[in-house]
Tab-separated table of C-alpha atoms and ligand atoms in Angstrom:
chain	number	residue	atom	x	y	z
A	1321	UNK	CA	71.174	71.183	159.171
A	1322	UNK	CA	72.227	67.875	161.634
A	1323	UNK	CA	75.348	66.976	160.327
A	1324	UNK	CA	76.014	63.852	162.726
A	1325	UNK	CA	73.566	61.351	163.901
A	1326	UNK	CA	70.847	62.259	165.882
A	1327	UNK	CA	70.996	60.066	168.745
A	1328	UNK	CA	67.360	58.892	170.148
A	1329	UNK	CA	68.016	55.674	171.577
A	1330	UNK	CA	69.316	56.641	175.084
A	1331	UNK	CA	66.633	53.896	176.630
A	1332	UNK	CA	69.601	51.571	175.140
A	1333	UNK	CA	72.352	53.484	176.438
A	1334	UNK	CA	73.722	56.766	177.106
A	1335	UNK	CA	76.835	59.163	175.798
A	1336	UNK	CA	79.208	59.641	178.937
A	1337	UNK	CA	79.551	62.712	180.557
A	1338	UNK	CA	83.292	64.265	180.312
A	1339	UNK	CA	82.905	65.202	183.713
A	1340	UNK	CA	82.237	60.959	184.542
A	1341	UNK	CA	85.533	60.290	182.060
A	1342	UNK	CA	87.639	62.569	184.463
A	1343	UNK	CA	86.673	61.515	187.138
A	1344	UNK	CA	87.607	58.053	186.233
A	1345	UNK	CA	90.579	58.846	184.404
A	1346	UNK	CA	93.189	58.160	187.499
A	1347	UNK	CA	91.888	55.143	188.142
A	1348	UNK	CA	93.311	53.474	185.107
A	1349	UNK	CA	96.722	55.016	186.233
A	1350	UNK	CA	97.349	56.235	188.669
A	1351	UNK	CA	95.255	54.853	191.382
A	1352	UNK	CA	95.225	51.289	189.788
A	1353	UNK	CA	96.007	48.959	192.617
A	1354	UNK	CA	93.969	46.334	193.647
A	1355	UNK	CA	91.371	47.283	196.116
A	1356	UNK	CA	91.990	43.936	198.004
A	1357	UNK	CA	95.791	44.520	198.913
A	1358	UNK	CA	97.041	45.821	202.098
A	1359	UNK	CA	99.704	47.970	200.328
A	1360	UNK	CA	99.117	51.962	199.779
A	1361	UNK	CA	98.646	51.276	196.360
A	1362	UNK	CA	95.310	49.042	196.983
A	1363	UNK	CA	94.549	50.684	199.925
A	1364	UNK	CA	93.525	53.917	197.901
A	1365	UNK	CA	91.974	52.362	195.413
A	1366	UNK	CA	89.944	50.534	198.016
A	1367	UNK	CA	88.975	53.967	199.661
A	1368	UNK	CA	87.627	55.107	196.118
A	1369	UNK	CA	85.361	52.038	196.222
A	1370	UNK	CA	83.858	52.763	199.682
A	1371	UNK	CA	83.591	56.945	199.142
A	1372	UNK	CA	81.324	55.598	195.910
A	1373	UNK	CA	79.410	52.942	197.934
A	1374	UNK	CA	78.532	56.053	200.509
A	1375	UNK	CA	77.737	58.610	197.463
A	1376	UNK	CA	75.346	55.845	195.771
A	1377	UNK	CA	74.020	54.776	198.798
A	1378	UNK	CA	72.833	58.524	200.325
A	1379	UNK	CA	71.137	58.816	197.049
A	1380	UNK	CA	68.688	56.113	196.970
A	1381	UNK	CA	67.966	56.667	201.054
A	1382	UNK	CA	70.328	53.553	201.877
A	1383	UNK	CA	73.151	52.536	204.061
A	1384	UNK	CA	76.703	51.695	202.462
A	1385	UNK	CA	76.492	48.468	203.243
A	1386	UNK	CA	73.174	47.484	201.507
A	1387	UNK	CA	75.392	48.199	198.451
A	1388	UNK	CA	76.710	45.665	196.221
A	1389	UNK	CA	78.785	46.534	192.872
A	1390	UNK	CA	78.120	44.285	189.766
A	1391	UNK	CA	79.379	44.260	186.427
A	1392	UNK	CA	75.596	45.628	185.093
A	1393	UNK	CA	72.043	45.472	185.427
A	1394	UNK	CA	71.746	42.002	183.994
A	1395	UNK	CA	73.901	40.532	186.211
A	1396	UNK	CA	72.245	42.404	189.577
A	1397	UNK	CA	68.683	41.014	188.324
A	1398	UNK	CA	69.850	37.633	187.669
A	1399	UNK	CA	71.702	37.610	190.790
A	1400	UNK	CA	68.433	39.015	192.900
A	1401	UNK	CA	66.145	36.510	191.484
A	1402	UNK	CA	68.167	33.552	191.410
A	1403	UNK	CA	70.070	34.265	194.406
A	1404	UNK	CA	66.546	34.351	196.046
A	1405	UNK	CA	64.760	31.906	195.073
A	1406	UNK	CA	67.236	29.366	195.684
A	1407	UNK	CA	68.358	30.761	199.006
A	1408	UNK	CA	64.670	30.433	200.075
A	1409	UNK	CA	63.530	27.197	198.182
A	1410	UNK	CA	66.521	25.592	200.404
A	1411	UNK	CA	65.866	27.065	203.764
A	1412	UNK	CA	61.917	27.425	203.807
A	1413	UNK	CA	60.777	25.295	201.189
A	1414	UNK	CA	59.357	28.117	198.680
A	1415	UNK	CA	59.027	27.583	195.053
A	1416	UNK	CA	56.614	30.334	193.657
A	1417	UNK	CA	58.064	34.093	191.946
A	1418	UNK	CA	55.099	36.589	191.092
A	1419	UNK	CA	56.487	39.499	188.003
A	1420	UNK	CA	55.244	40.877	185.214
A	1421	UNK	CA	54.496	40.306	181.141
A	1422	UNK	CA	56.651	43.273	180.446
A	1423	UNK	CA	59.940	42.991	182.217
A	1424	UNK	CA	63.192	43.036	180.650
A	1425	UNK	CA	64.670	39.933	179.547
A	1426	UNK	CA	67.185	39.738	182.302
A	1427	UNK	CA	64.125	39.294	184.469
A	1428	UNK	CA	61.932	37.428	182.365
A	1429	UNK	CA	64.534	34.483	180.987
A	1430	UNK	CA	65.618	34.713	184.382
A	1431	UNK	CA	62.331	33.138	185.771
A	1432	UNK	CA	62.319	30.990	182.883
A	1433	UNK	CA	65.273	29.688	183.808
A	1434	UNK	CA	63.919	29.294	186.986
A	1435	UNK	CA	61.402	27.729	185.985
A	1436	UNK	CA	63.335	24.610	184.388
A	1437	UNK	CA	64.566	24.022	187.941
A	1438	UNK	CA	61.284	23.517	189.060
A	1439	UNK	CA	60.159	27.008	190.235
A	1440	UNK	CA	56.617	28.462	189.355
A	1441	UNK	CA	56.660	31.925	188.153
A	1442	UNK	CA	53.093	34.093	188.086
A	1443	UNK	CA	53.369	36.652	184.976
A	1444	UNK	CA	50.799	39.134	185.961
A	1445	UNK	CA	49.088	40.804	182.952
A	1446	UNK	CA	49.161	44.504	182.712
A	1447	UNK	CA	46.494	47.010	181.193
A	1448	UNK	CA	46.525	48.827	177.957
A	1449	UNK	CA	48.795	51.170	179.373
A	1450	UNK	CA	51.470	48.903	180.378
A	1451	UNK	CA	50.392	48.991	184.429
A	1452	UNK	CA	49.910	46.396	187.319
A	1453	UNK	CA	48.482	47.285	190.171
A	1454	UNK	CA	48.513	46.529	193.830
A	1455	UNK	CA	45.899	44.472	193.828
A	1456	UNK	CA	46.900	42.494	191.661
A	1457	UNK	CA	50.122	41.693	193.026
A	1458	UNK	CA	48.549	41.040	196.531
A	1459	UNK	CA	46.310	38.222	194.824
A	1460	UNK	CA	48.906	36.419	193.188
A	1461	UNK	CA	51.047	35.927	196.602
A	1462	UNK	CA	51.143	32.366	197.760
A	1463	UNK	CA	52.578	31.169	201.484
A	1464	UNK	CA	55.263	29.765	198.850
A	1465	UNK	CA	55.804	33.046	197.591
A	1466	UNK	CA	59.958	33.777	197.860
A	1467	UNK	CA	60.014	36.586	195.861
A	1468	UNK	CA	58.109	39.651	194.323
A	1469	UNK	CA	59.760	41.286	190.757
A	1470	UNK	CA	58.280	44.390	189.444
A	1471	UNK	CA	60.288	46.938	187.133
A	1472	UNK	CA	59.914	50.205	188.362
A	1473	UNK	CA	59.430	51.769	184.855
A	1474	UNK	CA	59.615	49.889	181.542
A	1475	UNK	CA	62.218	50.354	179.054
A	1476	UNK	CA	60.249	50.214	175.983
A	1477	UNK	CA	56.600	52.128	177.078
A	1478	UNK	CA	58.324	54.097	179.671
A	1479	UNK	CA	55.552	53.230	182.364
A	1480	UNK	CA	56.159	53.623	185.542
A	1481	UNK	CA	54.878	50.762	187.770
A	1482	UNK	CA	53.005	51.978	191.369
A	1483	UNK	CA	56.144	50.717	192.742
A	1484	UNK	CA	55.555	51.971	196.956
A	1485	UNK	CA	52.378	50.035	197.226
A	1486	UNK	CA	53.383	47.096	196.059
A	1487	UNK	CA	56.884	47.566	197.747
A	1488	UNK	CA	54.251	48.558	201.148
A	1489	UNK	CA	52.150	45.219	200.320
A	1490	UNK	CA	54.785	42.924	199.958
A	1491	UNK	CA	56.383	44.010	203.330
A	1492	UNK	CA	52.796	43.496	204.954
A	1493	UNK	CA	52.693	40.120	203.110
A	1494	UNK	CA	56.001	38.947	204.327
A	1495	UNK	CA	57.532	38.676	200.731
A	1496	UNK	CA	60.705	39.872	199.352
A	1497	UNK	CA	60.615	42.304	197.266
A	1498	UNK	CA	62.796	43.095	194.038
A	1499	UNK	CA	62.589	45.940	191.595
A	1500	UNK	CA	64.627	46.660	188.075
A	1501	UNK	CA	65.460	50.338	188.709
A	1502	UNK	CA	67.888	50.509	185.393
A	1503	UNK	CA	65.463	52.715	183.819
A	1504	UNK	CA	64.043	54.634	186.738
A	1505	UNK	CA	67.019	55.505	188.518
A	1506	UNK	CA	68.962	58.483	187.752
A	1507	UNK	CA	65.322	60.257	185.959
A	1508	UNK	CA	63.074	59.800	189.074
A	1509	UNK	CA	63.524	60.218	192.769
A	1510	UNK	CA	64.018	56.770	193.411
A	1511	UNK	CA	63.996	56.070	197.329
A	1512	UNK	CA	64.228	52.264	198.814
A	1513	UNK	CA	62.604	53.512	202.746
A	1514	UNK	CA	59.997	55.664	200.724
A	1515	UNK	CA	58.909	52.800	198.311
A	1516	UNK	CA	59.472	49.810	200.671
A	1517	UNK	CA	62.048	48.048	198.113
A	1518	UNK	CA	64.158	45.260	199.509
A	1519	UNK	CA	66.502	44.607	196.693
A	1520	UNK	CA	67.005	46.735	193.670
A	1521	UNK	CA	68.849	47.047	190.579
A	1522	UNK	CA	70.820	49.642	188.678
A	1523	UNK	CA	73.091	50.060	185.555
A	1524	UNK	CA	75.602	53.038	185.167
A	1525	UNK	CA	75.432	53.321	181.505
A	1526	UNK	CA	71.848	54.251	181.572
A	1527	UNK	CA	72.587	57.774	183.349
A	1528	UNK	CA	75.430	58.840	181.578
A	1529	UNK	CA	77.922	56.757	183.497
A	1530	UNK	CA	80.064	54.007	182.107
A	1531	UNK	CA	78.902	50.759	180.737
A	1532	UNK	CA	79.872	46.991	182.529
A	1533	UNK	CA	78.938	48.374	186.561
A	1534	UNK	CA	76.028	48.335	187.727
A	1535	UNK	CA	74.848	47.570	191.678
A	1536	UNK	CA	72.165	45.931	193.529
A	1537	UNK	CA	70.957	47.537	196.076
A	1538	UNK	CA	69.995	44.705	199.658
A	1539	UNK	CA	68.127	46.131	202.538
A	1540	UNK	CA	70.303	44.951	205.403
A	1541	UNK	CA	69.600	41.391	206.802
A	1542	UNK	CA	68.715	40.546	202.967
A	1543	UNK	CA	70.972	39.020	200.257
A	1544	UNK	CA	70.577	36.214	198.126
A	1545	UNK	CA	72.851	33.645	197.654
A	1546	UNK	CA	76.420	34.298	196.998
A	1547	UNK	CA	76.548	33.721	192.825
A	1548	UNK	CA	80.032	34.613	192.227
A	1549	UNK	CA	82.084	32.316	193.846
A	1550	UNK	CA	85.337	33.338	195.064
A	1551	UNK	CA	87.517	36.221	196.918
A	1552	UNK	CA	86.007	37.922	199.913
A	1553	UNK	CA	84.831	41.241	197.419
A	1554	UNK	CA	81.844	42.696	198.508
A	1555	UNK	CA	81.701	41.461	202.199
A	1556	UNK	CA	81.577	37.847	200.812
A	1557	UNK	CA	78.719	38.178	198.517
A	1558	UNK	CA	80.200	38.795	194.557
A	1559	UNK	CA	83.665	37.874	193.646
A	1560	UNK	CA	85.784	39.448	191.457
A	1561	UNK	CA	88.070	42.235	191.690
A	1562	UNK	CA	86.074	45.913	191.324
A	1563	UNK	CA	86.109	47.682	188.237
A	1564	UNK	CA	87.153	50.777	190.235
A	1565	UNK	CA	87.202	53.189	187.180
A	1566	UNK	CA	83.544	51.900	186.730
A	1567	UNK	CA	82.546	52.326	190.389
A	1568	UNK	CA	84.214	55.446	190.409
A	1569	UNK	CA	82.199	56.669	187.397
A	1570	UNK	CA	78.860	55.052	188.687
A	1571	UNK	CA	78.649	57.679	191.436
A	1572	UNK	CA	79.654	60.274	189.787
A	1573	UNK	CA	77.074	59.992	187.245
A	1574	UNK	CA	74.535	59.188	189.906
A	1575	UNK	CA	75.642	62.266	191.837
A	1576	UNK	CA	75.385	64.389	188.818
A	1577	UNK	CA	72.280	62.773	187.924
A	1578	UNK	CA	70.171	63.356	191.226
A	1579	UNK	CA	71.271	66.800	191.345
A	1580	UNK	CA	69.876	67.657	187.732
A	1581	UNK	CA	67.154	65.139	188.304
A	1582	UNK	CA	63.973	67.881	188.592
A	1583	UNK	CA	65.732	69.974	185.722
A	1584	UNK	CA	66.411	67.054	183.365
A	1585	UNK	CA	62.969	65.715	183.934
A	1586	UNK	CA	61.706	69.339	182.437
A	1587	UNK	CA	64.477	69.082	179.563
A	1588	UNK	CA	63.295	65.870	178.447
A	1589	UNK	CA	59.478	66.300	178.832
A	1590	UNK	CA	59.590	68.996	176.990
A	1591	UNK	CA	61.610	67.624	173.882
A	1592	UNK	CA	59.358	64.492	174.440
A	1593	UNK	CA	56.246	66.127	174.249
A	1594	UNK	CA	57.149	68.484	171.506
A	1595	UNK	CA	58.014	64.908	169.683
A	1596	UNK	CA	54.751	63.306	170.579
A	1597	UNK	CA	52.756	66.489	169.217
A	1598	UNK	CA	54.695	66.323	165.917
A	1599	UNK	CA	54.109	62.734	165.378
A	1600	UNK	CA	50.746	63.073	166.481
A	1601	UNK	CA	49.783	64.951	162.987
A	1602	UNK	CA	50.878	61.876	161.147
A	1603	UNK	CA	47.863	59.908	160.189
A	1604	UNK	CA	47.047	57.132	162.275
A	1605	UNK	CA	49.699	57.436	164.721
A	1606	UNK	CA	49.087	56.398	167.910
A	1607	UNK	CA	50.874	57.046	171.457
A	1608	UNK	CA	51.337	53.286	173.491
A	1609	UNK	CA	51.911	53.918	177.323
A	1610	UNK	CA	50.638	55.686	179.724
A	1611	UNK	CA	50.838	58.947	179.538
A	1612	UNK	CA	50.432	60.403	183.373
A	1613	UNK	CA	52.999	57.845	184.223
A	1614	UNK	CA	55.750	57.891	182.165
A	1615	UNK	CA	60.109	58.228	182.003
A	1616	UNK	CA	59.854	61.828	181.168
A	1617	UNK	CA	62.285	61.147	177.550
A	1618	UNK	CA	60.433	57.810	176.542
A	1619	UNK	CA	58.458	57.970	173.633
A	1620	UNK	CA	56.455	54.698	172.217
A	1621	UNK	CA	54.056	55.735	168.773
A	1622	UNK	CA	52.158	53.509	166.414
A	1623	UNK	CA	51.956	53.709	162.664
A	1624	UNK	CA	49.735	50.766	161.662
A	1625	UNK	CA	50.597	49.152	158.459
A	1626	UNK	CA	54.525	50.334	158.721
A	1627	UNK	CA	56.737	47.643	159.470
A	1628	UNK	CA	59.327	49.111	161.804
A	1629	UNK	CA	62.146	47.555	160.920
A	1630	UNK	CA	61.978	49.590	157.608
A	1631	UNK	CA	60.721	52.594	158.956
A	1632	UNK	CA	64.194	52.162	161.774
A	1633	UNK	CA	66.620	51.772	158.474
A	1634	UNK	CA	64.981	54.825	156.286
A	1635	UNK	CA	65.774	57.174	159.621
A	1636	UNK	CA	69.243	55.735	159.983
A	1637	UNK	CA	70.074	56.757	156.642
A	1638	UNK	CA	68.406	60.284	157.160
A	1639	UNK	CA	70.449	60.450	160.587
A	1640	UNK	CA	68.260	59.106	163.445
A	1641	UNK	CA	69.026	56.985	165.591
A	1642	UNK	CA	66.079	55.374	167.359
A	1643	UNK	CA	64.231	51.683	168.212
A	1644	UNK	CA	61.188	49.655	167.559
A	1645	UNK	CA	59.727	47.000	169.369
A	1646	UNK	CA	58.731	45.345	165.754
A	1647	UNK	CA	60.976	41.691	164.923
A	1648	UNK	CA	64.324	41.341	163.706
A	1649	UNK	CA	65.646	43.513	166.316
A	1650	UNK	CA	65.322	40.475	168.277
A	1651	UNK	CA	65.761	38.248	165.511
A	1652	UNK	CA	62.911	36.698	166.257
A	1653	UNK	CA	59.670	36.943	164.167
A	1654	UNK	CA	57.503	38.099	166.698
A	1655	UNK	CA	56.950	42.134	168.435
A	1656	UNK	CA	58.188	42.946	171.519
A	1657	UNK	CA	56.627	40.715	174.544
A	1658	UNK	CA	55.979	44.432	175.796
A	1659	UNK	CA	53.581	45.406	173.066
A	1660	UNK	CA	51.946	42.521	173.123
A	1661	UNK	CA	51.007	42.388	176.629
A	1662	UNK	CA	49.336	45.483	176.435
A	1663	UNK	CA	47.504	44.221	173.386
A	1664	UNK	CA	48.451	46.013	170.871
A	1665	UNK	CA	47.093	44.265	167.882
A	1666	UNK	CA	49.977	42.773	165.151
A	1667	UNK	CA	49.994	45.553	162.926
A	1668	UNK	CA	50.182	48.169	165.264
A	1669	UNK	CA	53.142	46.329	166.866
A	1670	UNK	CA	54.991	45.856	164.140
A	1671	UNK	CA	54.979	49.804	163.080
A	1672	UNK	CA	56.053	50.741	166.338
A	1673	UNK	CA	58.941	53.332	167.510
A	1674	UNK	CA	60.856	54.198	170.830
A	1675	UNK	CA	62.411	57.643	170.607
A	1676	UNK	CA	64.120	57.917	174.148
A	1677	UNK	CA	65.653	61.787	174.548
A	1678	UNK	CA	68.391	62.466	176.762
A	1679	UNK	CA	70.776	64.894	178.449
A	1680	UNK	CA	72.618	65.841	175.389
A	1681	UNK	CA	69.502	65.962	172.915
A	1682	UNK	CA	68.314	69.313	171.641
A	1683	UNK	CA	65.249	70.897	170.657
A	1684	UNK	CA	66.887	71.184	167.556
A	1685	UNK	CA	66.911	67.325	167.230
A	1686	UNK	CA	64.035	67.288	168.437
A	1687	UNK	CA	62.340	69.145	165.606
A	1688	UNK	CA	64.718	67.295	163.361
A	1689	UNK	CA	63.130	64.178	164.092
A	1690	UNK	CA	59.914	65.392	163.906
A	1691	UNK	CA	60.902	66.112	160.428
A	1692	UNK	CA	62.639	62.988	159.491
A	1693	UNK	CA	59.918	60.509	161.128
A	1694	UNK	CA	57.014	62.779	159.038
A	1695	UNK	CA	59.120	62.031	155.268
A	1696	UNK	CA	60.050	58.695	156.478
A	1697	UNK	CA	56.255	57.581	157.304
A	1698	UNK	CA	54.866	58.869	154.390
A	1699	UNK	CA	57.765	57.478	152.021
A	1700	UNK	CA	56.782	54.046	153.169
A	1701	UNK	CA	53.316	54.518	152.896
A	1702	UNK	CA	53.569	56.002	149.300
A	1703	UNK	CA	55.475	52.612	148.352
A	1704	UNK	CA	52.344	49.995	149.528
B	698	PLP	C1	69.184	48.160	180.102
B	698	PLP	C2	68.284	47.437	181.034
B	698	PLP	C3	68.724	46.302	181.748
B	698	PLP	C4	70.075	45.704	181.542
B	698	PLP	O1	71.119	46.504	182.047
B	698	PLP	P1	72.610	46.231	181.524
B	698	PLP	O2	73.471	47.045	182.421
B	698	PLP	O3	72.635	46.718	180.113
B	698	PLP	O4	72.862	44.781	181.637
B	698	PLP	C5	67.853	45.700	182.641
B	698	PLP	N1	66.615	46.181	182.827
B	698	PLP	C6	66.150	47.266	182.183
B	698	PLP	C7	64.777	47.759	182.453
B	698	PLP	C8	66.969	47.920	181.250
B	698	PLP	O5	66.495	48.989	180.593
């Protein structure tokens, strides 16, 4: 038997490695000067900062300097799209932001916010399957066009976006162009030359590293405007002392995380597919994504006629720990913006689940869940 939760959520956030914690450890101690200072003290802590800005940096195919710490992925996205737009609605006039339905909300009530200064933002529709494509991106670029937004894989479907054409379309078109990485970075082999990415956002507690860093990634010549007003910190751009311990940990979990990349990808496939075969014998259940593109641990089913909130508090009491894109979690009334854009109808919404595997999941959890979600489905449905 599981005798402590089984933890399926890691699309929300991931356990720390011991190996990050260590890593990080003297930087809350010993090394804890501040990286601005002159003094030994600072200077050290300042040399941890820039040895993590290189180790990030050769990961993604990028130069140190395109490298810009933040205190998460929120804050990079908001600062990419705002930043932007403003920057270029001031110096060339443009007022127009093409994304997508199905973007996180640090994207999405970003452009809304956006849009109550006056900006117009094109939300492209995506299939059933959660995907834009090229095309479609290329049609909805205006000569007012400041800046392109496209996740490169969704948090709650797991589908992964054809990221280097639009990233090769945008350059031909002359148009910034901005992806959320959080969820693809640290799974796939995310490169910013390869997939023709100007700006780019990541969050360390999504690979195992802490949470509250995160970076956005500038190709050189490009940043938006400066949204943290203050001390010279990051060559002028963000203010605010580092979170060394966080940087620190950031590349370390990076590091660790591109060299297990093609190994975890296996790990959590397998455990994910094993999870979707299981479920798959439920009646009714259906699998929403796309399933040739897709975050190797995601996981997105369909029980129609289940409302998910219930079916998330019945597994929490029998030990899993998962998430649904059905209301309340949100506290609003309606299902996720995700499922709806790929039209799932209400019903089928409302019963859905994310199980999102990780490093430290088992196949033992695995067939645990498999279990739990089986009892739990047909419990519910007993009860109508
Ligand atoms: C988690 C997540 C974010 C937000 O990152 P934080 O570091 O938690 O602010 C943004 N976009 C996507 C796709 C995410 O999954």
């Amino acid at each position: 038997m599981i005798n402590k939760p089984v933890y399926a959520d890691n699309a929300a956030t991931t356990r720390m490695s011991d190996d990050v914690l260590q890593e990080m450890l003297p930087y809350f101690t010993e090394t804890w000067g501040n990286p601005s200072a002159v003094y030994r003290t600072g200077r050290n802590a300042h040399q941890a900062i820039e040895d993590a800005r290189r180790r990030i940096a050769a990961i993604i195919g990028a130069g140190p300097m395109d490298i810009y710490f933040t205190s998460c992925g929120t804050e990079a996205d908001n600062w990419a799209l705002k930043g932007t737009a403003r920057k270029l609605r001031a110096k060339e006039g443009k007022k127009h932001i093409v994304t997508t339905a199905i973007e996180h909300h640090a994207i999405l009530h970003s452009c809304e916010a956006l849009e109550r200064e006056g900006f117009e933002v094109t939300y492209l529709p995506v299939d059933e399957k959660g995907r834009v494509t090229a095309q479609q991106v290329k049609d909805a670029i205006r000569d007012d066009t400041a800046i392109v937004s496209v996740m490169y894989a969704n948090n709650e479907l797991g589908t992964i976006e054809p990221i280097a054409e639009i990233g090769k379309l945008c350059r031909e078109a002359g148009v910034l162009f901005h992806t959320d990485a959080v969820q693809a970075a640290g799974i796939l082999p995310v490169d910013v030359e390869r997939d023709s990415i100007d700006m780019m956002s990541v969050s360390a507690h999504k690979f195992n590293g802490p949470k509250g860093v995160g970076f956005l990634y500038c190709r050189r010549n490009v940043h938006p405007e400066t949204f943290m007003d203050g001390g010279a910190q990051e060559r002028g751009h963000r203010a605010g002392t580092e979170n060394v311990a966080g940087i620190v940990g950031m590349a370390k979990a990076f590091e660790d995380a591109a060299a297990y990349k093609a190994d975890l990808a296996q790990k959590l496939a397998a455990m994910r597919d094993h999870i979707q075969a299981g479920l798959l014998e439920i009646p009714d259940c259906r699998v929403n994504g796309d399933q040739e593109n897709r975050l190797p641990g995601t996981l997105n089913v369909s029980f129609p006629g289940i409302d998910g909130q219930s079916l998330l508090f019945s597994l929490d009491l029998k030990g899993v720990e998962a998430s649904s894109g059905s209301a309340c979690a949100s506290g609003s009334l309606d299902p996720s913006h995700v499922l709806m854009a790929i039209g799932l109808p209400y019903t089928m919404a409302h019963g859905s689940l994310r199980i999102t595997v990780g490093r430290y999941n088992t196949m033992e959890e695995a067939d645990y869940i498999i279990r739990a979600v089986k009892e739990t489905v047909a419990e519910l449905r007993n009860k109508q």
